[in-house]
PDB file of N, CA and C in Angstrom:
ATOM      1  N   MET E 233     -83.328  98.860  41.984  1.00  0.00           N
ATOM      2  CA  MET E 233     -82.035  98.861  41.201  1.00  0.00           C
ATOM      3  C   MET E 233     -82.569  98.388  39.987  1.00  0.00           C
ATOM      4  N   LEU E 234     -83.372  97.133  39.803  1.00  0.00           N
ATOM      5  CA  LEU E 234     -83.535  96.803  38.619  1.00  0.00           C
ATOM      6  C   LEU E 234     -84.055  97.697  37.551  1.00  0.00           C
ATOM      7  N   ALA E 235     -84.757  98.563  38.325  1.00  0.00           N
ATOM      8  CA  ALA E 235     -85.501  99.590  37.348  1.00  0.00           C
ATOM      9  C   ALA E 235     -84.421 100.762  36.646  1.00  0.00           C
ATOM     10  N   LEU E 236     -83.568 101.067  37.778  1.00  0.00           N
ATOM     11  CA  LEU E 236     -82.498 102.023  37.172  1.00  0.00           C
ATOM     12  C   LEU E 236     -81.917 101.486  35.831  1.00  0.00           C
ATOM     13  N   ILE E 237     -81.172 100.017  36.161  1.00  0.00           N
ATOM     14  CA  ILE E 237     -80.893  99.289  35.225  1.00  0.00           C
ATOM     15  C   ILE E 237     -81.271  99.186  33.953  1.00  0.00           C
ATOM     16  N   GLN E 238     -82.842  98.955  33.995  1.00  0.00           N
ATOM     17  CA  GLN E 238     -83.609  98.948  32.902  1.00  0.00           C
ATOM     18  C   GLN E 238     -83.451  99.946  32.193  1.00  0.00           C
ATOM     19  N   GLU E 239     -83.793 101.412  32.866  1.00  0.00           N
ATOM     20  CA  GLU E 239     -83.678 102.691  32.169  1.00  0.00           C
ATOM     21  C   GLU E 239     -82.313 102.942  31.572  1.00  0.00           C
ATOM     22  N   LEU E 240     -81.343 102.602  32.240  1.00  0.00           N
ATOM     23  CA  LEU E 240     -80.066 102.766  31.708  1.00  0.00           C
ATOM     24  C   LEU E 240     -79.795 102.220  30.499  1.00  0.00           C
ATOM     25  N   TYR E 241     -80.560 100.876  30.039  1.00  0.00           N
ATOM     26  CA  TYR E 241     -80.229  99.959  29.053  1.00  0.00           C
ATOM     27  C   TYR E 241     -81.168 100.386  27.779  1.00  0.00           C
ATOM     28  N   ILE E 242     -82.550 101.176  28.282  1.00  0.00           N
ATOM     29  CA  ILE E 242     -83.108 101.812  27.346  1.00  0.00           C
ATOM     30  C   ILE E 242     -82.442 102.929  26.565  1.00  0.00           C
ATOM     31  N   VAL E 243     -81.644 103.901  27.738  1.00  0.00           N
ATOM     32  CA  VAL E 243     -81.100 105.184  27.240  1.00  0.00           C
ATOM     33  C   VAL E 243     -79.962 104.529  26.127  1.00  0.00           C
ATOM     34  N   ASP E 244     -78.945 103.460  26.357  1.00  0.00           N
ATOM     35  CA  ASP E 244     -77.972 102.996  25.543  1.00  0.00           C
ATOM     36  C   ASP E 244     -77.691 101.765  25.686  1.00  0.00           C
ATOM     37  N   PRO E 245     -78.236 100.806  25.192  1.00  0.00           N
ATOM     38  CA  PRO E 245     -77.936  99.300  25.219  1.00  0.00           C
ATOM     39  C   PRO E 245     -76.349  99.292  25.537  1.00  0.00           C
ATOM     40  N   ARG E 246     -75.449 100.207  24.356  1.00  0.00           N
ATOM     41  CA  ARG E 246     -74.313  99.796  24.212  1.00  0.00           C
ATOM     42  C   ARG E 246     -73.347  99.685  25.386  1.00  0.00           C
ATOM     43  N   ILE E 247     -73.940 100.301  26.325  1.00  0.00           N
ATOM     44  CA  ILE E 247     -72.922 100.323  27.898  1.00  0.00           C
ATOM     45  C   ILE E 247     -72.720  99.092  28.389  1.00  0.00           C
ATOM     46  N   PHE E 248     -73.729  97.993  28.125  1.00  0.00           N
ATOM     47  CA  PHE E 248     -73.521  96.732  28.563  1.00  0.00           C
ATOM     48  C   PHE E 248     -72.876  95.720  27.473  1.00  0.00           C
ATOM     49  N   PHE E 249     -72.681  96.117  26.468  1.00  0.00           N
ATOM     50  CA  PHE E 249     -72.178  94.999  25.590  1.00  0.00           C
ATOM     51  C   PHE E 249     -70.750  94.972  25.513  1.00  0.00           C
ATOM     52  N   GLY E 250     -70.153  93.958  25.376  1.00  0.00           N
ATOM     53  CA  GLY E 250     -68.771  93.738  25.506  1.00  0.00           C
ATOM     54  C   GLY E 250     -68.206  93.821  26.882  1.00  0.00           C
ATOM     55  N   LEU E 251     -69.037  93.604  27.948  1.00  0.00           N
ATOM     56  CA  LEU E 251     -68.325  93.596  29.450  1.00  0.00           C
ATOM     57  C   LEU E 251     -68.272  92.139  29.613  1.00  0.00           C
ATOM     58  N   LYS E 252     -67.340  91.985  30.385  1.00  0.00           N
ATOM     59  CA  LYS E 252     -67.048  90.536  30.887  1.00  0.00           C
ATOM     60  C   LYS E 252     -68.043  90.428  31.954  1.00  0.00           C
ATOM     61  N   THR E 253     -68.640  89.193  32.296  1.00  0.00           N
ATOM     62  CA  THR E 253     -69.564  89.087  33.475  1.00  0.00           C
ATOM     63  C   THR E 253     -69.218  89.407  34.780  1.00  0.00           C
ATOM     64  N   ASP E 254     -67.720  89.313  35.109  1.00  0.00           N
ATOM     65  CA  ASP E 254     -67.303  89.634  36.613  1.00  0.00           C
ATOM     66  C   ASP E 254     -67.454  91.073  36.308  1.00  0.00           C
ATOM     67  N   LEU E 255     -66.917  91.791  35.643  1.00  0.00           N
ATOM     68  CA  LEU E 255     -66.986  93.201  35.351  1.00  0.00           C
ATOM     69  C   LEU E 255     -68.374  93.828  35.499  1.00  0.00           C
ATOM     70  N   MET E 256     -69.323  93.190  34.765  1.00  0.00           N
ATOM     71  CA  MET E 256     -70.606  93.467  35.040  1.00  0.00           C
ATOM     72  C   MET E 256     -71.180  93.401  36.247  1.00  0.00           C
ATOM     73  N   ARG E 257     -71.078  92.468  36.941  1.00  0.00           N
ATOM     74  CA  ARG E 257     -71.513  92.097  38.306  1.00  0.00           C
ATOM     75  C   ARG E 257     -70.858  93.309  39.208  1.00  0.00           C
ATOM     76  N   THR E 258     -69.641  93.786  39.052  1.00  0.00           N
ATOM     77  CA  THR E 258     -68.679  94.805  39.950  1.00  0.00           C
ATOM     78  C   THR E 258     -69.602  96.009  39.715  1.00  0.00           C
ATOM     79  N   TYR E 259     -70.234  96.432  38.403  1.00  0.00           N
ATOM     80  CA  TYR E 259     -70.600  97.655  38.123  1.00  0.00           C
ATOM     81  C   TYR E 259     -71.930  97.670  38.783  1.00  0.00           C
ATOM     82  N   LEU E 260     -72.718  96.638  38.688  1.00  0.00           N
ATOM     83  CA  LEU E 260     -74.004  96.530  39.460  1.00  0.00           C
ATOM     84  C   LEU E 260     -74.050  96.648  40.811  1.00  0.00           C
ATOM     85  N   GLY E 261     -72.854  95.969  41.452  1.00  0.00           N
ATOM     86  CA  GLY E 261     -72.814  96.122  42.851  1.00  0.00           C
ATOM     87  C   GLY E 261     -72.295  97.340  43.500  1.00  0.00           C
ATOM     88  N   PHE E 262     -71.693  98.084  42.645  1.00  0.00           N
ATOM     89  CA  PHE E 262     -71.129  99.633  42.843  1.00  0.00           C
ATOM     90  C   PHE E 262     -72.638 100.389  42.965  1.00  0.00           C
ATOM     91  N   ILE E 263     -73.448 100.115  41.933  1.00  0.00           N
ATOM     92  CA  ILE E 263     -74.702 100.913  41.642  1.00  0.00           C
ATOM     93  C   ILE E 263     -75.677 100.655  43.026  1.00  0.00           C
ATOM     94  N   ASP E 264     -75.563  99.501  43.373  1.00  0.00           N
ATOM     95  CA  ASP E 264     -76.225  98.950  44.264  1.00  0.00           C
ATOM     96  C   ASP E 264     -75.981  99.432  45.839  1.00  0.00           C
ATOM     97  N   LEU E 265     -74.469  99.714  45.912  1.00  0.00           N
ATOM     98  CA  LEU E 265     -74.200 100.463  47.110  1.00  0.00           C
ATOM     99  C   LEU E 265     -74.514 101.728  47.215  1.00  0.00           C
ATOM    100  N   LEU E 266     -74.229 102.366  46.096  1.00  0.00           N
ATOM    101  CA  LEU E 266     -74.506 103.781  45.878  1.00  0.00           C
ATOM    102  C   LEU E 266     -75.710 103.987  46.366  1.00  0.00           C
ATOM    103  N   LEU E 267     -76.967 103.148  45.728  1.00  0.00           N
ATOM    104  CA  LEU E 267     -78.478 103.314  46.061  1.00  0.00           C
ATOM    105  C   LEU E 267     -78.465 102.996  47.098  1.00  0.00           C
ATOM    106  N   GLN E 268     -77.792 102.462  48.103  1.00  0.00           N
ATOM    107  CA  GLN E 268     -78.256 102.107  49.771  1.00  0.00           C
ATOM    108  C   GLN E 268     -77.437 103.230  50.442  1.00  0.00           C
ATOM    109  N   SER E 269     -76.762 103.841  49.809  1.00  0.00           N
ATOM    110  CA  SER E 269     -75.982 105.031  50.804  1.00  0.00           C
ATOM    111  C   SER E 269     -76.337 106.295  50.774  1.00  0.00           C
ATOM    112  N   GLU E 270     -75.539 107.168  51.428  1.00  0.00           N
ATOM    113  CA  GLU E 270     -76.263 108.801  51.507  1.00  0.00           C
ATOM    114  C   GLU E 270     -75.844 109.242  50.168  1.00  0.00           C
ATOM    115  N   LYS E 271     -74.836 108.656  49.525  1.00  0.00           N
ATOM    116  CA  LYS E 271     -74.625 109.378  48.197  1.00  0.00           C
ATOM    117  C   LYS E 271     -75.216 108.933  46.836  1.00  0.00           C
ATOM    118  N   SER E 272     -76.463 108.264  47.149  1.00  0.00           N
ATOM    119  CA  SER E 272     -77.174 108.134  45.992  1.00  0.00           C
ATOM    120  C   SER E 272     -77.643 109.094  44.951  1.00  0.00           C
ATOM    121  N   THR E 273     -77.739 110.244  45.635  1.00  0.00           N
ATOM    122  CA  THR E 273     -77.753 111.380  44.707  1.00  0.00           C
ATOM    123  C   THR E 273     -76.617 111.747  43.851  1.00  0.00           C
ATOM    124  N   GLU E 274     -75.752 110.985  44.394  1.00  0.00           N
ATOM    125  CA  GLU E 274     -74.833 111.388  43.323  1.00  0.00           C
ATOM    126  C   GLU E 274     -74.514 110.244  41.776  1.00  0.00           C
ATOM    127  N   ILE E 275     -75.422 109.684  41.739  1.00  0.00           N
ATOM    128  CA  ILE E 275     -75.571 108.860  40.733  1.00  0.00           C
ATOM    129  C   ILE E 275     -75.794 109.271  39.387  1.00  0.00           C
ATOM    130  N   LEU E 276     -76.692 110.458  39.500  1.00  0.00           N
ATOM    131  CA  LEU E 276     -77.229 111.190  38.203  1.00  0.00           C
ATOM    132  C   LEU E 276     -76.144 111.750  37.437  1.00  0.00           C
ATOM    133  N   PRO E 277     -75.313 112.856  38.393  1.00  0.00           N
ATOM    134  CA  PRO E 277     -74.262 113.266  37.340  1.00  0.00           C
ATOM    135  C   PRO E 277     -73.054 112.585  36.994  1.00  0.00           C
ATOM    136  N   ILE E 278     -72.896 111.195  37.456  1.00  0.00           N
ATOM    137  CA  ILE E 278     -71.952 110.233  37.146  1.00  0.00           C
ATOM    138  C   ILE E 278     -72.377 109.606  35.734  1.00  0.00           C
ATOM    139  N   ILE E 279     -73.633 109.548  35.932  1.00  0.00           N
ATOM    140  CA  ILE E 279     -74.331 108.863  34.644  1.00  0.00           C
ATOM    141  C   ILE E 279     -74.395 110.047  33.379  1.00  0.00           C
ATOM    142  N   GLU E 280     -74.605 111.121  33.735  1.00  0.00           N
ATOM    143  CA  GLU E 280     -74.650 112.241  32.925  1.00  0.00           C
ATOM    144  C   GLU E 280     -73.393 112.550  32.161  1.00  0.00           C
ATOM    145  N   LYS E 281     -72.233 112.115  32.884  1.00  0.00           N
ATOM    146  CA  LYS E 281     -70.873 112.292  32.360  1.00  0.00           C
ATOM    147  C   LYS E 281     -70.794 111.096  31.419  1.00  0.00           C
ATOM    148  N   ALA E 282     -71.305 110.210  31.413  1.00  0.00           N
ATOM    149  CA  ALA E 282     -71.041 109.092  30.631  1.00  0.00           C
ATOM    150  C   ALA E 282     -71.977 108.779  29.457  1.00  0.00           C
ATOM    151  N   LEU E 283     -73.359 109.309  29.694  1.00  0.00           N
ATOM    152  CA  LEU E 283     -74.343 109.188  28.552  1.00  0.00           C
ATOM    153  C   LEU E 283     -74.883 110.586  28.286  1.00  0.00           C
ATOM    154  N   PRO E 284     -75.141 110.663  27.093  1.00  0.00           N
ATOM    155  CA  PRO E 284     -76.117 111.992  26.828  1.00  0.00           C
ATOM    156  C   PRO E 284     -77.476 111.768  27.168  1.00  0.00           C
ATOM    157  N   LEU E 285     -77.784 112.411  28.127  1.00  0.00           N
ATOM    158  CA  LEU E 285     -79.405 112.220  28.308  1.00  0.00           C
ATOM    159  C   LEU E 285     -80.409 113.377  27.973  1.00  0.00           C
ATOM    160  N   THR E 286     -81.495 113.167  27.421  1.00  0.00           N
ATOM    161  CA  THR E 286     -82.388 114.220  27.203  1.00  0.00           C
ATOM    162  C   THR E 286     -83.186 114.459  28.624  1.00  0.00           C
ATOM    163  N   ASP E 287     -83.740 115.549  28.753  1.00  0.00           N
ATOM    164  CA  ASP E 287     -84.207 115.981  30.076  1.00  0.00           C
ATOM    165  C   ASP E 287     -85.580 114.987  30.548  1.00  0.00           C
ATOM    166  N   LYS E 288     -85.996 114.335  29.609  1.00  0.00           N
ATOM    167  CA  LYS E 288     -87.065 113.301  29.847  1.00  0.00           C
ATOM    168  C   LYS E 288     -86.223 112.147  30.989  1.00  0.00           C
ATOM    169  N   GLU E 289     -85.214 111.759  30.020  1.00  0.00           N
ATOM    170  CA  GLU E 289     -84.361 110.564  30.797  1.00  0.00           C
ATOM    171  C   GLU E 289     -83.566 111.085  31.883  1.00  0.00           C
ATOM    172  N   LYS E 290     -83.285 112.164  32.046  1.00  0.00           N
ATOM    173  CA  LYS E 290     -82.798 112.627  33.373  1.00  0.00           C
ATOM    174  C   LYS E 290     -83.790 112.812  34.434  1.00  0.00           C
ATOM    175  N   ASN E 291     -84.854 113.032  34.380  1.00  0.00           N
ATOM    176  CA  ASN E 291     -85.931 113.012  35.118  1.00  0.00           C
ATOM    177  C   ASN E 291     -86.556 111.864  35.482  1.00  0.00           C
ATOM    178  N   ARG E 292     -86.424 110.937  34.583  1.00  0.00           N
ATOM    179  CA  ARG E 292     -86.638 109.706  35.119  1.00  0.00           C
ATOM    180  C   ARG E 292     -85.646 109.064  35.769  1.00  0.00           C
ATOM    181  N   ILE E 293     -84.326 109.084  35.482  1.00  0.00           N
ATOM    182  CA  ILE E 293     -83.453 108.417  36.478  1.00  0.00           C
ATOM    183  C   ILE E 293     -83.361 109.083  37.907  1.00  0.00           C
ATOM    184  N   LYS E 294     -83.565 110.528  38.000  1.00  0.00           N
ATOM    185  CA  LYS E 294     -83.851 111.029  39.257  1.00  0.00           C
ATOM    186  C   LYS E 294     -84.844 110.477  39.869  1.00  0.00           C
ATOM    187  N   GLN E 295     -85.926 110.131  39.341  1.00  0.00           N
ATOM    188  CA  GLN E 295     -87.038 109.416  40.061  1.00  0.00           C
ATOM    189  C   GLN E 295     -86.805 108.389  40.538  1.00  0.00           C
ATOM    190  N   LEU E 296     -86.404 107.335  39.602  1.00  0.00           N
ATOM    191  CA  LEU E 296     -85.793 106.112  39.886  1.00  0.00           C
ATOM    192  C   LEU E 296     -84.646 106.053  41.131  1.00  0.00           C
ATOM    193  N   VAL E 297     -83.802 106.961  40.993  1.00  0.00           N
ATOM    194  CA  VAL E 297     -82.815 106.918  42.320  1.00  0.00           C
ATOM    195  C   VAL E 297     -83.417 107.518  43.682  1.00  0.00           C
ATOM    196  N   THR E 298     -84.381 108.474  43.642  1.00  0.00           N
ATOM    197  CA  THR E 298     -84.856 108.986  44.614  1.00  0.00           C
ATOM    198  C   THR E 298     -85.694 107.827  45.297  1.00  0.00           C
ATOM    199  N   ARG E 299     -86.683 107.181  44.344  1.00  0.00           N
ATOM    200  CA  ARG E 299     -87.098 106.026  44.883  1.00  0.00           C
ATOM    201  C   ARG E 299     -86.487 104.831  45.542  1.00  0.00           C
ATOM    202  N   ALA E 300     -85.350 104.375  44.989  1.00  0.00           N
ATOM    203  CA  ALA E 300     -84.764 103.558  45.342  1.00  0.00           C
ATOM    204  C   ALA E 300     -83.985 103.989  46.633  1.00  0.00           C
ATOM    205  N   ALA E 301     -83.483 105.271  47.006  1.00  0.00           N
ATOM    206  CA  ALA E 301     -83.146 105.812  48.275  1.00  0.00           C
ATOM    207  C   ALA E 301     -84.164 105.776  49.272  1.00  0.00           C
ATOM    208  N   ASN E 302     -85.254 106.142  49.134  1.00  0.00           N
ATOM    209  CA  ASN E 302     -86.640 106.173  49.778  1.00  0.00           C
ATOM    210  C   ASN E 302     -87.110 104.777  50.257  1.00  0.00           C
ATOM    211  N   ASP E 303     -86.784 103.716  49.520  1.00  0.00           N
ATOM    212  CA  ASP E 303     -87.365 102.241  49.647  1.00  0.00           C
ATOM    213  C   ASP E 303     -86.026 101.756  50.783  1.00  0.00           C
ATOM    214  N   GLU E 304     -84.955 102.379  50.408  1.00  0.00           N
ATOM    215  CA  GLU E 304     -83.924 101.821  51.255  1.00  0.00           C
ATOM    216  C   GLU E 304     -83.865 102.232  52.699  1.00  0.00           C
ATOM    217  N   ASN E 305     -84.337 103.712  52.716  1.00  0.00           N
ATOM    218  CA  ASN E 305     -84.207 104.053  53.924  1.00  0.00           C
ATOM    219  C   ASN E 305     -85.613 103.581  54.826  1.00  0.00           C
ATOM    220  N   THR E 306     -86.993 103.341  54.250  1.00  0.00           N
ATOM    221  CA  THR E 306     -87.669 102.820  54.717  1.00  0.00           C
ATOM    222  C   THR E 306     -87.224 101.349  55.348  1.00  0.00           C
ATOM    223  N   SER E 307     -86.630 100.578  54.332  1.00  0.00           N
ATOM    224  CA  SER E 307     -86.297  99.158  54.837  1.00  0.00           C
ATOM    225  C   SER E 307     -85.509  99.360  55.895  1.00  0.00           C
ATOM    226  N   SER E 308     -84.409 100.244  56.228  1.00  0.00           N
ATOM    227  CA  SER E 308     -83.350 100.398  57.046  1.00  0.00           C
ATOM    228  C   SER E 308     -84.414 100.952  58.239  1.00  0.00           C
ATOM    229  N   GLU E 309     -85.286 101.652  58.335  1.00  0.00           N
ATOM    230  CA  GLU E 309     -86.050 101.836  59.444  1.00  0.00           C
ATOM    231  C   GLU E 309     -86.692 100.593  60.022  1.00  0.00           C
ATOM    232  N   HIS E 310     -87.265  99.803  59.030  1.00  0.00           N
ATOM    233  CA  HIS E 310     -88.176  98.624  59.967  1.00  0.00           C
ATOM    234  C   HIS E 310     -87.186  97.683  60.496  1.00  0.00           C
ATOM    235  N   GLN E 311     -85.919  97.718  60.279  1.00  0.00           N
ATOM    236  CA  GLN E 311     -84.907  96.806  60.680  1.00  0.00           C
ATOM    237  C   GLN E 311     -84.637  97.192  62.026  1.00  0.00           C
ATOM    238  N   LYS E 312     -84.865  98.316  62.532  1.00  0.00           N
ATOM    239  CA  LYS E 312     -84.006  98.772  63.720  1.00  0.00           C
ATOM    240  C   LYS E 312     -85.343  98.334  64.758  1.00  0.00           C
TER     241      LYS E 312
END
């Protein structure tokens, strides 16, 4: 999740400015929950609606989301 947040900050740091700490924690919590769910692939379309992304940025975010989802699936399988 940290890599995804870092990438979003690189794309447009303004999305994090002016947010109260509690609201920031809420957003980060929702991103984390999405990454842990089968809906993780729907993160990119949501981000694309909020931020103008280059093709390179889209591909990087897609890779990060895919990697996070795969890591979560691997983690879940080990817990079983």
